Amino acid sequence: MIRGCIFDLDGVIVDTARYHYLAWRKLANDLGFDFSEENNERLKGVSRMDSLEILLEVGGLSLPDPQKLALSAAKNSDYLTYIEKMTQADVLPGVTRFLDVLRSAGMKIALGTASKNALTILHRIGLSNAFDSIVDGNRVTKAKPNPEVFLIAADDLGLEPCNCLVFEDAVAGIEAAHRAGMKCIGIGRPEILRKADHVIPDFINANLELVNF
Ligand code: G6P
Ligand code: MG
């Protein structure tokens, strides 16, 4: 029986996955190489510094730590220019309604994300008070696919992992949910999210039946 739902942020609640991609691609281009959307799939759900490592590997570059720090700061500042323009209208279709449906049914709701910008984003899109627990990149030490983020969220909600359901758009996030002992609904394309227990394209038709599938 599912009693709690844990939502990833980027690519699930808001389409920031697109902004992350644009900012990473700009960084790659500035460093002299291209960065495809296919390569970008590997960054979804992955922390900022781990994402940079993957990007540098794609570009065949090995850089000293201080330069890596500067590059990740530059990417984040570029990313924040997109975030600053976000409003309530940027919440992905059906999300706010689905959160209301879950809350009315007595479901506990948590956010489980690797992002350190989560509070800023929630504030901009008007969902600061929509979650019983917020576990973001400032509270976790191990990035997805490590299950830490979802286990902390379940603990916050006072629930066993088997009573929690995760919503994720990232391959690494699906693995993290499974390693936490939770079922996972993928948001996106089934051919990419093959390991999810169920995949939906978006939340437009999401209802309570989806939770206890
Ligand atoms: C999410 C996104 C990743 C991003 C990570 C860190 O998991 O899916 O693409 O790298 O958060 O985000 P941040 O906002 O802290 O750079
Ligand atoms: Mg995501």
PDB file of N, CA and C and ligand atoms in Angstrom, residues 8 10 20 24 43-48 51 75-76 79 113-117 144 169, ligand 1:
ATOM      1  N   ASP A   8      10.950  13.622  -7.917  1.00  0.00           N
ATOM      2  CA  ASP A   8      12.149  14.310  -8.369  1.00  0.00           C
ATOM      3  C   ASP A   8      11.703  15.713  -8.815  1.00  0.00           C
ATOM      4  N   ASP A  10      13.755  18.252 -11.218  1.00  0.00           N
ATOM      5  CA  ASP A  10      14.118  18.619 -12.594  1.00  0.00           C
ATOM      6  C   ASP A  10      13.592  17.585 -13.586  1.00  0.00           C
ATOM      7  N   HIS A  20      19.179  22.863 -17.735  1.00  0.00           N
ATOM      8  CA  HIS A  20      20.461  22.229 -17.391  1.00  0.00           C
ATOM      9  C   HIS A  20      21.208  21.877 -18.673  1.00  0.00           C
ATOM     10  N   TRP A  24      24.843  23.257 -19.796  1.00  0.00           N
ATOM     11  CA  TRP A  24      25.978  22.333 -19.963  1.00  0.00           C
ATOM     12  C   TRP A  24      26.504  22.390 -21.392  1.00  0.00           C
ATOM     13  N   LEU A  43      23.461  12.908 -17.582  1.00  0.00           N
ATOM     14  CA  LEU A  43      23.587  13.915 -16.517  1.00  0.00           C
ATOM     15  C   LEU A  43      22.321  14.043 -15.675  1.00  0.00           C
ATOM     16  N   LYS A  44      21.210  13.527 -16.198  1.00  0.00           N
ATOM     17  CA  LYS A  44      19.943  13.695 -15.478  1.00  0.00           C
ATOM     18  C   LYS A  44      19.992  12.981 -14.136  1.00  0.00           C
ATOM     19  N   GLY A  45      19.638  13.702 -13.089  1.00  0.00           N
ATOM     20  CA  GLY A  45      19.625  13.118 -11.754  1.00  0.00           C
ATOM     21  C   GLY A  45      20.985  13.101 -11.077  1.00  0.00           C
ATOM     22  N   VAL A  46      22.020  13.458 -11.841  1.00  0.00           N
ATOM     23  CA  VAL A  46      23.394  13.381 -11.335  1.00  0.00           C
ATOM     24  C   VAL A  46      23.817  14.746 -10.767  1.00  0.00           C
ATOM     25  N   SER A  47      24.585  14.745  -9.690  1.00  0.00           N
ATOM     26  CA  SER A  47      24.956  16.011  -9.039  1.00  0.00           C
ATOM     27  C   SER A  47      25.779  16.904  -9.979  1.00  0.00           C
ATOM     28  N   ARG A  48      25.883  18.180  -9.591  1.00  0.00           N
ATOM     29  CA  ARG A  48      26.555  19.159 -10.453  1.00  0.00           C
ATOM     30  C   ARG A  48      27.999  18.755 -10.757  1.00  0.00           C
ATOM     31  N   SER A  51      28.207  15.650 -12.837  1.00  0.00           N
ATOM     32  CA  SER A  51      27.810  15.970 -14.217  1.00  0.00           C
ATOM     33  C   SER A  51      28.996  16.558 -14.972  1.00  0.00           C
ATOM     34  N   LYS A  75      28.695  27.309 -15.044  1.00  0.00           N
ATOM     35  CA  LYS A  75      27.489  26.618 -15.534  1.00  0.00           C
ATOM     36  C   LYS A  75      26.285  26.987 -14.670  1.00  0.00           C
ATOM     37  N   ASN A  76      26.494  26.993 -13.346  1.00  0.00           N
ATOM     38  CA  ASN A  76      25.359  27.274 -12.453  1.00  0.00           C
ATOM     39  C   ASN A  76      24.876  28.707 -12.636  1.00  0.00           C
ATOM     40  N   TYR A  79      22.837  28.738 -15.692  1.00  0.00           N
ATOM     41  CA  TYR A  79      21.576  28.026 -15.399  1.00  0.00           C
ATOM     42  C   TYR A  79      20.610  28.929 -14.616  1.00  0.00           C
ATOM     43  N   THR A 113      15.566  15.386  -4.649  1.00  0.00           N
ATOM     44  CA  THR A 113      16.332  15.868  -5.804  1.00  0.00           C
ATOM     45  C   THR A 113      17.800  16.081  -5.452  1.00  0.00           C
ATOM     46  N   ALA A 114      18.645  15.971  -6.467  1.00  0.00           N
ATOM     47  CA  ALA A 114      20.072  16.238  -6.272  1.00  0.00           C
ATOM     48  C   ALA A 114      20.372  17.728  -6.360  1.00  0.00           C
ATOM     49  N   SER A 115      19.382  18.526  -6.749  1.00  0.00           N
ATOM     50  CA  SER A 115      19.641  19.947  -7.001  1.00  0.00           C
ATOM     51  C   SER A 115      19.853  20.756  -5.729  1.00  0.00           C
ATOM     52  N   LYS A 116      20.856  21.625  -5.797  1.00  0.00           N
ATOM     53  CA  LYS A 116      21.085  22.565  -4.699  1.00  0.00           C
ATOM     54  C   LYS A 116      20.279  23.844  -4.915  1.00  0.00           C
ATOM     55  N   ASN A 117      19.624  23.931  -6.064  1.00  0.00           N
ATOM     56  CA  ASN A 117      18.810  25.113  -6.374  1.00  0.00           C
ATOM     57  C   ASN A 117      17.323  24.858  -6.120  1.00  0.00           C
ATOM     58  N   LYS A 144      22.364  10.183  -6.669  1.00  0.00           N
ATOM     59  CA  LYS A 144      21.701   9.087  -7.373  1.00  0.00           C
ATOM     60  C   LYS A 144      22.692   8.517  -8.388  1.00  0.00           C
ATOM     61  N   ASP A 169      12.436  11.168 -13.843  1.00  0.00           N
ATOM     62  CA  ASP A 169      12.664  11.240 -15.296  1.00  0.00           C
ATOM     63  C   ASP A 169      14.053  10.735 -15.673  1.00  0.00           C
TER      64      ASP A 169
HETATM   65  C1  G6P B   1      19.122  17.270 -10.764  1.00  0.00           C
HETATM   66  C2  G6P B   1      19.274  17.312 -12.269  1.00  0.00           C
HETATM   67  C3  G6P B   1      20.712  17.267 -12.673  1.00  0.00           C
HETATM   68  C4  G6P B   1      21.499  18.321 -11.943  1.00  0.00           C
HETATM   69  C5  G6P B   1      21.392  18.111 -10.440  1.00  0.00           C
HETATM   70  C6  G6P B   1      22.118  19.170  -9.647  1.00  0.00           C
HETATM   71  O1  G6P B   1      19.323  15.988 -10.333  1.00  0.00           O
HETATM   72  O2  G6P B   1      18.584  16.242 -12.865  1.00  0.00           O
HETATM   73  O3  G6P B   1      20.788  17.447 -14.060  1.00  0.00           O
HETATM   74  O4  G6P B   1      22.857  18.284 -12.310  1.00  0.00           O
HETATM   75  O5  G6P B   1      20.011  18.163 -10.088  1.00  0.00           O
HETATM   76  O6  G6P B   1      21.451  20.393  -9.825  1.00  0.00           O
HETATM   77  P1  G6P B   1      22.004  21.793  -9.345  1.00  0.00           P
HETATM   78  O7  G6P B   1      20.801  22.701  -9.492  1.00  0.00           O
HETATM   79  O8  G6P B   1      22.420  21.644  -7.909  1.00  0.00           O
HETATM   80  O9  G6P B   1      23.143  22.145 -10.226  1.00  0.00           O
END
